[in-house]
Coordinates of C-alpha atoms in Angstrom, one line a residue:
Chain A
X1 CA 0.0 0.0 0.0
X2 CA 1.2 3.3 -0.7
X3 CA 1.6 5.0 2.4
X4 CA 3.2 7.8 1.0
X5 CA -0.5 9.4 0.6
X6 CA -1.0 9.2 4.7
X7 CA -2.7 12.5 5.5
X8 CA -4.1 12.2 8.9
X9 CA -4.8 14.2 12.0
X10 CA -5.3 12.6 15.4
X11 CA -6.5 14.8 18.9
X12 CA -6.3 13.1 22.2
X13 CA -9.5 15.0 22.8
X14 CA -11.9 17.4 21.4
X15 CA -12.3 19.6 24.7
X16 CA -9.3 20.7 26.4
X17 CA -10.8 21.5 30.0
X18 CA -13.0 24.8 30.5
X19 CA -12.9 25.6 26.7
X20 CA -15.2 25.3 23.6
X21 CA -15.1 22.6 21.2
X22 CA -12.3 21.7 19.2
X23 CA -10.9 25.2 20.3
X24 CA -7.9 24.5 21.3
X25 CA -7.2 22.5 18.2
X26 CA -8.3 25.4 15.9
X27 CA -5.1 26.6 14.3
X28 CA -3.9 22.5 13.6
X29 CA -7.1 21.6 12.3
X30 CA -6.9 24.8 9.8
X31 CA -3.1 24.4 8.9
X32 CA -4.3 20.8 8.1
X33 CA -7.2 21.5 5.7
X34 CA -6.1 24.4 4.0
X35 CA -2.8 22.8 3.0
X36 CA -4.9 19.8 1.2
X37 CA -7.4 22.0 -0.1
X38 CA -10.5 20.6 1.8
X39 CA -13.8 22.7 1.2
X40 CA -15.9 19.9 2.5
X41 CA -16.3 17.2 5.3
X42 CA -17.9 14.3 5.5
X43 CA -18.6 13.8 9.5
X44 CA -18.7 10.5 11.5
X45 CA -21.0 10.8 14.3
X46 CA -21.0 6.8 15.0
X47 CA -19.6 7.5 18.7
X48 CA -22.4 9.5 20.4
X49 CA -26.3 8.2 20.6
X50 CA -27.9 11.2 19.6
X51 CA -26.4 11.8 15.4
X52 CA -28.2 14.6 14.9
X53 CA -27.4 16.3 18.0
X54 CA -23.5 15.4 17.3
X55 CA -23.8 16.8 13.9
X56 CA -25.1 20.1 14.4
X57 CA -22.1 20.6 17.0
X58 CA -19.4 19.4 14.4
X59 CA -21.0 21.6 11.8
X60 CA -21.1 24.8 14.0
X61 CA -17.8 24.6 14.7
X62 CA -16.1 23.8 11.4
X63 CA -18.7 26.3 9.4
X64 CA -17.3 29.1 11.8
X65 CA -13.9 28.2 9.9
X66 CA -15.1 28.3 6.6
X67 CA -16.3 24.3 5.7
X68 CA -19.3 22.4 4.7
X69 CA -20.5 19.6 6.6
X70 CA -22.0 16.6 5.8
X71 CA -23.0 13.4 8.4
X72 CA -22.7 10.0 7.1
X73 CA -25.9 9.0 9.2
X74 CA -28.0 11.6 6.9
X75 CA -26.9 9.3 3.6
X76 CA -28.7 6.6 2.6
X77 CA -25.5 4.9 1.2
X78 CA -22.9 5.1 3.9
X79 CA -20.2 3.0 1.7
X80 CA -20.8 6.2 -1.4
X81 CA -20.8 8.8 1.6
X82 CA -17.0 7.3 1.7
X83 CA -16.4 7.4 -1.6
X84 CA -17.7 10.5 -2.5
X85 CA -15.9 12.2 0.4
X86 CA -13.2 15.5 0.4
X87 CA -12.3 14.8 4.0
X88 CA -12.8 12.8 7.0
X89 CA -13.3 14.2 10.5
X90 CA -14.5 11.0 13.0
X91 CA -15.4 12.1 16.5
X92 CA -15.0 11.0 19.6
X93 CA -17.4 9.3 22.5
X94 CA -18.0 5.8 22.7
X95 CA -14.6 3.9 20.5
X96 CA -17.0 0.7 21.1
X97 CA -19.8 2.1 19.7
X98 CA -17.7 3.9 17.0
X99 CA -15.8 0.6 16.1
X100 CA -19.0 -1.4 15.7
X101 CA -20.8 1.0 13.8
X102 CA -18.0 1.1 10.7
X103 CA -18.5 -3.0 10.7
X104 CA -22.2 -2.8 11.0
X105 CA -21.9 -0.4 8.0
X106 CA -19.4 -2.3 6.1
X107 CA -17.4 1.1 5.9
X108 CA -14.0 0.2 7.2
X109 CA -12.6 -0.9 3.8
X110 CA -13.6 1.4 2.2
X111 CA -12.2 4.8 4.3
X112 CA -8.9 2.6 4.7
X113 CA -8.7 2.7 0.7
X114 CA -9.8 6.1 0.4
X115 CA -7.1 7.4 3.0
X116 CA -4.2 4.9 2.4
X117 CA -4.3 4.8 -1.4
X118 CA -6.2 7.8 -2.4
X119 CA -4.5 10.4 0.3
X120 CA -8.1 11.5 1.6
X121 CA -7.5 13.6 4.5
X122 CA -8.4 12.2 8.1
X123 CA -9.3 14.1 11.7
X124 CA -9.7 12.2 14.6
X125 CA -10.4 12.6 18.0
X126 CA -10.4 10.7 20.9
X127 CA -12.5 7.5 20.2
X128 CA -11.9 8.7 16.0
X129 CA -7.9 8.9 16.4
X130 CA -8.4 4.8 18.5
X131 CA -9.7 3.1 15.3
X132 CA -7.5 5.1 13.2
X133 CA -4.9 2.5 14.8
X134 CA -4.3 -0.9 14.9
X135 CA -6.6 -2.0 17.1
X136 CA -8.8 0.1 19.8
X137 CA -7.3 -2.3 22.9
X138 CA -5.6 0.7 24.5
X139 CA -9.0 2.8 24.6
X140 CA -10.1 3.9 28.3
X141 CA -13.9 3.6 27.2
X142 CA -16.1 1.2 28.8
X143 CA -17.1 -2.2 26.7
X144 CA -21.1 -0.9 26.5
X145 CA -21.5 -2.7 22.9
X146 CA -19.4 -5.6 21.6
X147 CA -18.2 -4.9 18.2
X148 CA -17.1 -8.6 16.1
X149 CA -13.5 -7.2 16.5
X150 CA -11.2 -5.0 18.2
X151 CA -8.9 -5.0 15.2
X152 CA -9.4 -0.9 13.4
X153 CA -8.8 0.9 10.5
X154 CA -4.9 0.2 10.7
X155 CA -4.2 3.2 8.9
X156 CA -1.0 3.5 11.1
X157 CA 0.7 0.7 12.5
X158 CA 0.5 1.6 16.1
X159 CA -2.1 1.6 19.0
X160 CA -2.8 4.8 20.9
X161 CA -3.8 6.1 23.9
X162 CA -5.9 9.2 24.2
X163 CA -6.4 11.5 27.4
X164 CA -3.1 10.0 28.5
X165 CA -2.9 10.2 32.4
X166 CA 0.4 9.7 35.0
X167 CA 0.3 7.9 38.2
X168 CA -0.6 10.4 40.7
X169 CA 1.6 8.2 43.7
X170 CA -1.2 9.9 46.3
X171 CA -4.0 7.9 45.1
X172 CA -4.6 4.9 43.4
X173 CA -7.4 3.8 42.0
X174 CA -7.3 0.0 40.1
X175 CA -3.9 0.2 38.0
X176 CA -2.1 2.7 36.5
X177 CA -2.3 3.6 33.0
X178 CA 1.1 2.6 32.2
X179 CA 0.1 -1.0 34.1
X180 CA -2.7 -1.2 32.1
X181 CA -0.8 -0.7 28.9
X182 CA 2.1 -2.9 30.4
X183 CA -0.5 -5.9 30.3
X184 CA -1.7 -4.8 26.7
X185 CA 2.1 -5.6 25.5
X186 CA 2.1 -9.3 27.1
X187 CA -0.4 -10.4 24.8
X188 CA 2.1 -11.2 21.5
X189 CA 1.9 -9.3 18.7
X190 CA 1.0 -6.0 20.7
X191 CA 2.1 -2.7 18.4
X192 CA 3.8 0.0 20.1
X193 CA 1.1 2.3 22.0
X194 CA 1.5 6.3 22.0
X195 CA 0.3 7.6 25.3
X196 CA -1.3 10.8 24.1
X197 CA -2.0 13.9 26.4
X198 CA -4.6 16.0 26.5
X199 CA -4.3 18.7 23.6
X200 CA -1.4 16.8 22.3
X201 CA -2.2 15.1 18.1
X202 CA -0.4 13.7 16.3
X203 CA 0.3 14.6 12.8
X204 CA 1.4 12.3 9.8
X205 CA 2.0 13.0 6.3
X206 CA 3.3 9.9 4.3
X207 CA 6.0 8.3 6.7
X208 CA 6.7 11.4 8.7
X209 CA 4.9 12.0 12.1
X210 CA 4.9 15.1 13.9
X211 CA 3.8 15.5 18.0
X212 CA 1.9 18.6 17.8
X213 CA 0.8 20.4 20.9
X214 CA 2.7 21.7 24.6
X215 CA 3.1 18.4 26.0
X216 CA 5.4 15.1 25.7
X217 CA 4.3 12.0 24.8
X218 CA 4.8 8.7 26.5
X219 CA 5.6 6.0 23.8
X220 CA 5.6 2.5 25.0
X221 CA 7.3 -0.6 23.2
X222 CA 7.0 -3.8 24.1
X223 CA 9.5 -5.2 25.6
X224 CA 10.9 -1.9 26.4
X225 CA 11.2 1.0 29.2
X226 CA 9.1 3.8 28.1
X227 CA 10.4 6.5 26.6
X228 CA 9.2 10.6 27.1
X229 CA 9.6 12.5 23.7
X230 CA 9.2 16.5 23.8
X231 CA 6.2 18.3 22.3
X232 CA 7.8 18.9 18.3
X233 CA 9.3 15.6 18.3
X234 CA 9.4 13.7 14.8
X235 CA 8.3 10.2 15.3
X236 CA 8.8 8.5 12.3
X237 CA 10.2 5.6 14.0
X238 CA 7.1 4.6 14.7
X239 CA 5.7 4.1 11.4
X240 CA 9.2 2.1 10.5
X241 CA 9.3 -0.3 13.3
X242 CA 6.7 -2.5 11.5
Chain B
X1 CA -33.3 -20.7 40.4
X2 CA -33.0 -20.9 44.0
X3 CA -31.4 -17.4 44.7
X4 CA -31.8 -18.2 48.4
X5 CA -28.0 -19.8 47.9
X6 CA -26.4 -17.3 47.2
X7 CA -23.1 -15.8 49.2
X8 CA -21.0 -13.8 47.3
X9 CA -18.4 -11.2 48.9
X10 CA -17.1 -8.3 46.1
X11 CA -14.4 -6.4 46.4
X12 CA -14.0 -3.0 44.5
X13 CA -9.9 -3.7 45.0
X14 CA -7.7 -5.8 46.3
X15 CA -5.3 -3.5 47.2
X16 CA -5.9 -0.2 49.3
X17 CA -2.9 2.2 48.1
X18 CA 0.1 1.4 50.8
X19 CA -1.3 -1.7 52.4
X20 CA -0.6 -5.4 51.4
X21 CA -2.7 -7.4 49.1
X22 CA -5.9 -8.3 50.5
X23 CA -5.0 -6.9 53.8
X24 CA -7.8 -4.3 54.2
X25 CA -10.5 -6.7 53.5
X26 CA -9.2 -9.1 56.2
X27 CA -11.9 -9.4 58.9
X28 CA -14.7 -9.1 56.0
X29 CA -13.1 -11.9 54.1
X30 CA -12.3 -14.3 57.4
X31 CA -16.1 -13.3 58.6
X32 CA -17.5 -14.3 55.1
X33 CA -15.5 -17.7 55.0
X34 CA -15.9 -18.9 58.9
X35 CA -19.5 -18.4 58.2
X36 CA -19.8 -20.6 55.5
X37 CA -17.2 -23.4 57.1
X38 CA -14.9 -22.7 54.1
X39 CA -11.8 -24.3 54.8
X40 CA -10.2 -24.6 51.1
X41 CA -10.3 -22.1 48.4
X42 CA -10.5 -22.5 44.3
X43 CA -8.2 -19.6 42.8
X44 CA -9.0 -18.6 39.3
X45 CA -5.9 -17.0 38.2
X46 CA -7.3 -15.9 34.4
X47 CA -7.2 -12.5 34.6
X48 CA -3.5 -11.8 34.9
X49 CA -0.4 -13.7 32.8
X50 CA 1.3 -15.5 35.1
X51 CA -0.5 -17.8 37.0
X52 CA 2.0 -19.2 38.9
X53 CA 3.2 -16.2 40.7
X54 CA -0.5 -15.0 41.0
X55 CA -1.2 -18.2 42.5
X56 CA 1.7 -17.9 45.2
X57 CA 0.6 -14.3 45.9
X58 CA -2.8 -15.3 46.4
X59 CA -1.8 -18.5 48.7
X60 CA 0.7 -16.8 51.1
X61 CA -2.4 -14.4 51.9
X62 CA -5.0 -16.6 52.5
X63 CA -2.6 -19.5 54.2
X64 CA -1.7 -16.8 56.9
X65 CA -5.3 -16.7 57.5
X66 CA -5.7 -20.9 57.5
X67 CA -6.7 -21.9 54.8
X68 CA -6.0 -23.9 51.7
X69 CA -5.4 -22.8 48.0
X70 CA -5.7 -24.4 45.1
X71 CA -5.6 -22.6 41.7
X72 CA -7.5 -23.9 38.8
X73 CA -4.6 -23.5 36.4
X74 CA -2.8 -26.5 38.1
X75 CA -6.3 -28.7 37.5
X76 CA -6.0 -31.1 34.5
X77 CA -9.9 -30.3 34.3
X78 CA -11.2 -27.1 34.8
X79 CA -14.5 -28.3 35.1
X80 CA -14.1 -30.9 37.4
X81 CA -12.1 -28.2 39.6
X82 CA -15.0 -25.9 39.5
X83 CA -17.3 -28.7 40.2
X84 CA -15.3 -30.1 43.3
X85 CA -15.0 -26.6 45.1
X86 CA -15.7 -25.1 48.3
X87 CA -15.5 -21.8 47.7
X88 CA -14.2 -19.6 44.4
X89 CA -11.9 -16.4 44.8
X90 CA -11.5 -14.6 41.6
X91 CA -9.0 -12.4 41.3
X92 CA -8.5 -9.0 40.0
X93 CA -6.8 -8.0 36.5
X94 CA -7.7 -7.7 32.9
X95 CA -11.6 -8.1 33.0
X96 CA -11.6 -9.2 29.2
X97 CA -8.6 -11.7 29.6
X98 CA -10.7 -13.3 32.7
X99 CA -13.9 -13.3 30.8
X100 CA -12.4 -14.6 27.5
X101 CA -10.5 -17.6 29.9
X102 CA -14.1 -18.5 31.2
X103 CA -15.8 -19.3 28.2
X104 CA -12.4 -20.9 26.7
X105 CA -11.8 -23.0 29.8
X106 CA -16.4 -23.6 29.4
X107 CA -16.7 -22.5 33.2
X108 CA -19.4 -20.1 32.9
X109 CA -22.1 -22.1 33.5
X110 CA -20.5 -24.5 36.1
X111 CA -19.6 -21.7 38.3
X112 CA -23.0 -19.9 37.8
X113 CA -25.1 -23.2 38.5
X114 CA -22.4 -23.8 41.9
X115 CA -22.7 -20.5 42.9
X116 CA -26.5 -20.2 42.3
X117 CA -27.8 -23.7 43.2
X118 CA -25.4 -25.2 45.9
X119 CA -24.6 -22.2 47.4
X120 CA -21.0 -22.4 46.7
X121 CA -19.6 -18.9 48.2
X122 CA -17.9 -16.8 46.1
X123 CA -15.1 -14.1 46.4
X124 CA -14.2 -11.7 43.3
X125 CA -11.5 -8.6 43.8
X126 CA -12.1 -5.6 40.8
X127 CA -12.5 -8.0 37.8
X128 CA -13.6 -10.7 39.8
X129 CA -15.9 -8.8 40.5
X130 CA -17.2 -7.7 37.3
X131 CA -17.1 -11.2 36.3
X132 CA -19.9 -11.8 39.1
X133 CA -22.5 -9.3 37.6
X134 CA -24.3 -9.2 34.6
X135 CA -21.7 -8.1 32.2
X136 CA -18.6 -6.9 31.9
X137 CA -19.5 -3.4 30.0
X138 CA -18.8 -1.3 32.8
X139 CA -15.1 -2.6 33.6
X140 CA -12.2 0.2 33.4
X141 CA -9.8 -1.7 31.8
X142 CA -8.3 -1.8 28.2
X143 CA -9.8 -4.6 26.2
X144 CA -6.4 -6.3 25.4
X145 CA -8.2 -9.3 24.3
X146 CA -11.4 -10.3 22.2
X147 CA -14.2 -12.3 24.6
X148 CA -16.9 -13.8 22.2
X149 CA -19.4 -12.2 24.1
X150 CA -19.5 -8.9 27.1
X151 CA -22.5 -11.0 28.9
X152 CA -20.6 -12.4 32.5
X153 CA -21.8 -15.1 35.2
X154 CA -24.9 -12.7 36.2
X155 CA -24.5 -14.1 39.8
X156 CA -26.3 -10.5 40.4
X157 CA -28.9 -8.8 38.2
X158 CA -26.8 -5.5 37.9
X159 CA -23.2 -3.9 37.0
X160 CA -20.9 -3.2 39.4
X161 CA -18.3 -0.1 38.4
X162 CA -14.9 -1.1 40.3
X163 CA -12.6 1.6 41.7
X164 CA -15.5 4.4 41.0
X165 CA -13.8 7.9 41.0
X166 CA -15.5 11.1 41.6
X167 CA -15.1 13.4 38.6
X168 CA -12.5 15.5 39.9
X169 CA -13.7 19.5 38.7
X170 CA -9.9 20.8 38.0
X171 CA -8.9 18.6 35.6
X172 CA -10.8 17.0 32.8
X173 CA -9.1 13.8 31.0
X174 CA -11.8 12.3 28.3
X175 CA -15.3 11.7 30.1
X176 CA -15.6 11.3 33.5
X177 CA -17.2 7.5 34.9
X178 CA -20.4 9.1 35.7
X179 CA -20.6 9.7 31.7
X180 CA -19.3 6.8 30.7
X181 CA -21.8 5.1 32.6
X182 CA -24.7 7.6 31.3
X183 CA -23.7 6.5 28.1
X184 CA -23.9 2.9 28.7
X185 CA -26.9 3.2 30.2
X186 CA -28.2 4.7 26.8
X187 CA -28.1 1.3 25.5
X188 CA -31.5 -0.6 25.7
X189 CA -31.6 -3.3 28.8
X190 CA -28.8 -2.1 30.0
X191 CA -29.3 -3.0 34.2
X192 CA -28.4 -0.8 37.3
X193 CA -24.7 0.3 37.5
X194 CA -22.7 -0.1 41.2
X195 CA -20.1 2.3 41.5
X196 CA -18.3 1.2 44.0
X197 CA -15.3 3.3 45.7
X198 CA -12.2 1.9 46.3
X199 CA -12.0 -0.4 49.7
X200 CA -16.1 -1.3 49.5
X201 CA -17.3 -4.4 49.7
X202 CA -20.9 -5.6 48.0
X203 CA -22.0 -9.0 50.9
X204 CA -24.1 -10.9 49.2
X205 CA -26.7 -13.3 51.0
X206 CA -29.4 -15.0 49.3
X207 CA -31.6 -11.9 48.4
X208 CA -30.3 -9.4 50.6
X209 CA -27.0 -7.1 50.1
X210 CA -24.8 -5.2 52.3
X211 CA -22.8 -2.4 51.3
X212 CA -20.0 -2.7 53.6
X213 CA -16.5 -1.3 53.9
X214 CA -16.0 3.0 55.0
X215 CA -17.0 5.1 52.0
X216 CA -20.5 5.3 50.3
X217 CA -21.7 4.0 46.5
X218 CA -23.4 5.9 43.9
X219 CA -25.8 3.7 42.3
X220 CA -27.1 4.6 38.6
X221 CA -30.7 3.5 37.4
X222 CA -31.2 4.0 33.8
X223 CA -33.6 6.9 33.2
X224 CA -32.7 7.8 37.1
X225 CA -30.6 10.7 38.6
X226 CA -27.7 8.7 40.4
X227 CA -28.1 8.3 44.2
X228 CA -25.2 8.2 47.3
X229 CA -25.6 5.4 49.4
X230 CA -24.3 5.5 52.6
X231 CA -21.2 3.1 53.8
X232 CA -23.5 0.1 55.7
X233 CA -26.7 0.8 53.5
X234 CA -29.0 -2.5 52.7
X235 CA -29.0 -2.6 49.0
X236 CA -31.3 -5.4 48.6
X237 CA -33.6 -3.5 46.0
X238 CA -31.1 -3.4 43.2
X239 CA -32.1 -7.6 43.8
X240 CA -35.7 -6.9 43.4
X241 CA -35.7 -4.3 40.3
X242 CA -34.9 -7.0 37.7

């Protein structure tokens, strides 16, 4: 596969604490789109219940910046919403829920071609940056709907792990989030995972990645102590390890 | 079935931050087992990788207190081990490994009809726990493997959230678990969620339950605002509701 088309986006999280939607994002999100030339947006609101409600809120936002929006759950034909679209933005909420939806309608295939081979442009966040991965096992969602796999849209060939926290040695509640990804990596086979802060993304264009954002990133190899990389870092590594 | 039988002991944790394993749940556990003449346990390692070291961790605590440990990893037949108990501890770790172990290992049913019929008493600590209830949708923990199904032993008619953390108004990583439990409970039949704080115990007794242990529980009804429960509360209605 030509992975030299890679144009994709991923947010640990939509809201940074105490500010609006996608605000904190606004100048990455913009840099992003302008630079492939997107006019219009085809939204995936698969993560929340309520579409409609989901979709007004992604459209207010990105029409203040100069975009159309369009929601996949207002086509008839999900699989030609795909085809037919500029741009990808997939938002967060449930990654369960999300995951099983793009099964249910048969549209995982189809984005992974559009994106891999075609170069579509991709936004995640939060749930939308876990099945942008290889699989969504390092999600911190709860398991409310059982999708027939965990395995994503593999459009990089690493896990990641949104809202990334650290211990806080004062309390401790159940394991830590590094433990938690520490057992992920005993099962065989286990990709690197990207611990991801909040208002971190990370951006990657062909086989270049970029941490965007104020904070470091916690990258964790199996097999391996993990390792802190500064906010800028290039972490191309990543997509060559496999 | 007879529900009369039941005795089951949950534990949110089994470790209290600074204290040894098990060691804050001592006189509830001991209380629970001398009631019940228990004088040799069945350990059901699943839920973590090594089940040797887990079993040795496991025995040294419960030998200090007198009695016997066997874990079912060591039995040739699971079944037969299940079937041959006195009483079942199930210990904490990856709620999907432990799930996905049971229905490999076929132990679902044999520990449900023990539990539920002969009045086998049963002990589960965090995903041990969540093993116990209805399903496992409301677990914290990363889904590092694929269980054919989310639907758990359903000793009890309800969830239990282990290690239940008070949003925390300062900092805001992804949703809090009062969302992520609103949004599970968006999800048609979904049953009454325990969130139970860290060091609480749920005591189980035929059709009556204790909340025992120092802190309180919030309880969440679907279609209900959630409700505090005092530490020593009878909880028995969440046995009725279903």
């Amino acid at each position: 596969m030509d992975t030299q088309q890679r144009r994709i986006l991923l947010l640990s999280t939509s809201v940074v604490y105490g500010s609006e939607y996608l605000h904190y994002a606004t100048d990455d999100i913009n840099k992003f789109l302008k630079k492939y030339n997107v006019s219009r947006i085809l939204f995936v609101p698969y993560a929340l219940n309520d579409y409609n409600e989901y979709a007004n809120k992604v459209t207010g936002a990105f029409e203040k910046w100069g975009y159309k929006v369009n929601s996949i759950h207002t086509s008839e034909d999900p699989v030609q919403a795909v085809e037919e679209a500029e741009a990808f933005f997939v938002g967060g909420g449930n990654t369960f829920q999300l995951l099983k939806a793009l099964y249910d309608f048969k549209i995982i295939d189809p984005i992974k071609k559009r994106v891999l081979e075609e170069g579509i442009p991709y936004i995640g966040s939060s749930a939308g940056s876990n099945v942008a991965t290889v699989s969504i096992c390092t999600t911190n969602d709860m398991p409310i709907v059982h999708p027939p796999s965990f395995t994503a849209l593999g459009l990089i060939p690493f896990n990641i792990n949104p809202h990334y926290l650290d211990d806080n040695p004062t309390t401790h509640m159940g394991e830590t989030r590094e433990q938690r990804i520490e057992q992920y990596h005993r099962i065989p086979g286990a990709p690197p995972v990207v611990g991801l802060r909040e208002g971190s993304l990370l951006h990657i264009e062909g086989d270049k990645i970029t941490l965007v954002g104020k904070c470091s990133a916690r990258i964790f190899s199996p097999g391996k102590n993990p390792e802190e990389y500064e906010a800028g870092s290039d972490l191309s590594f990543l997509l060559k390890a496999v």
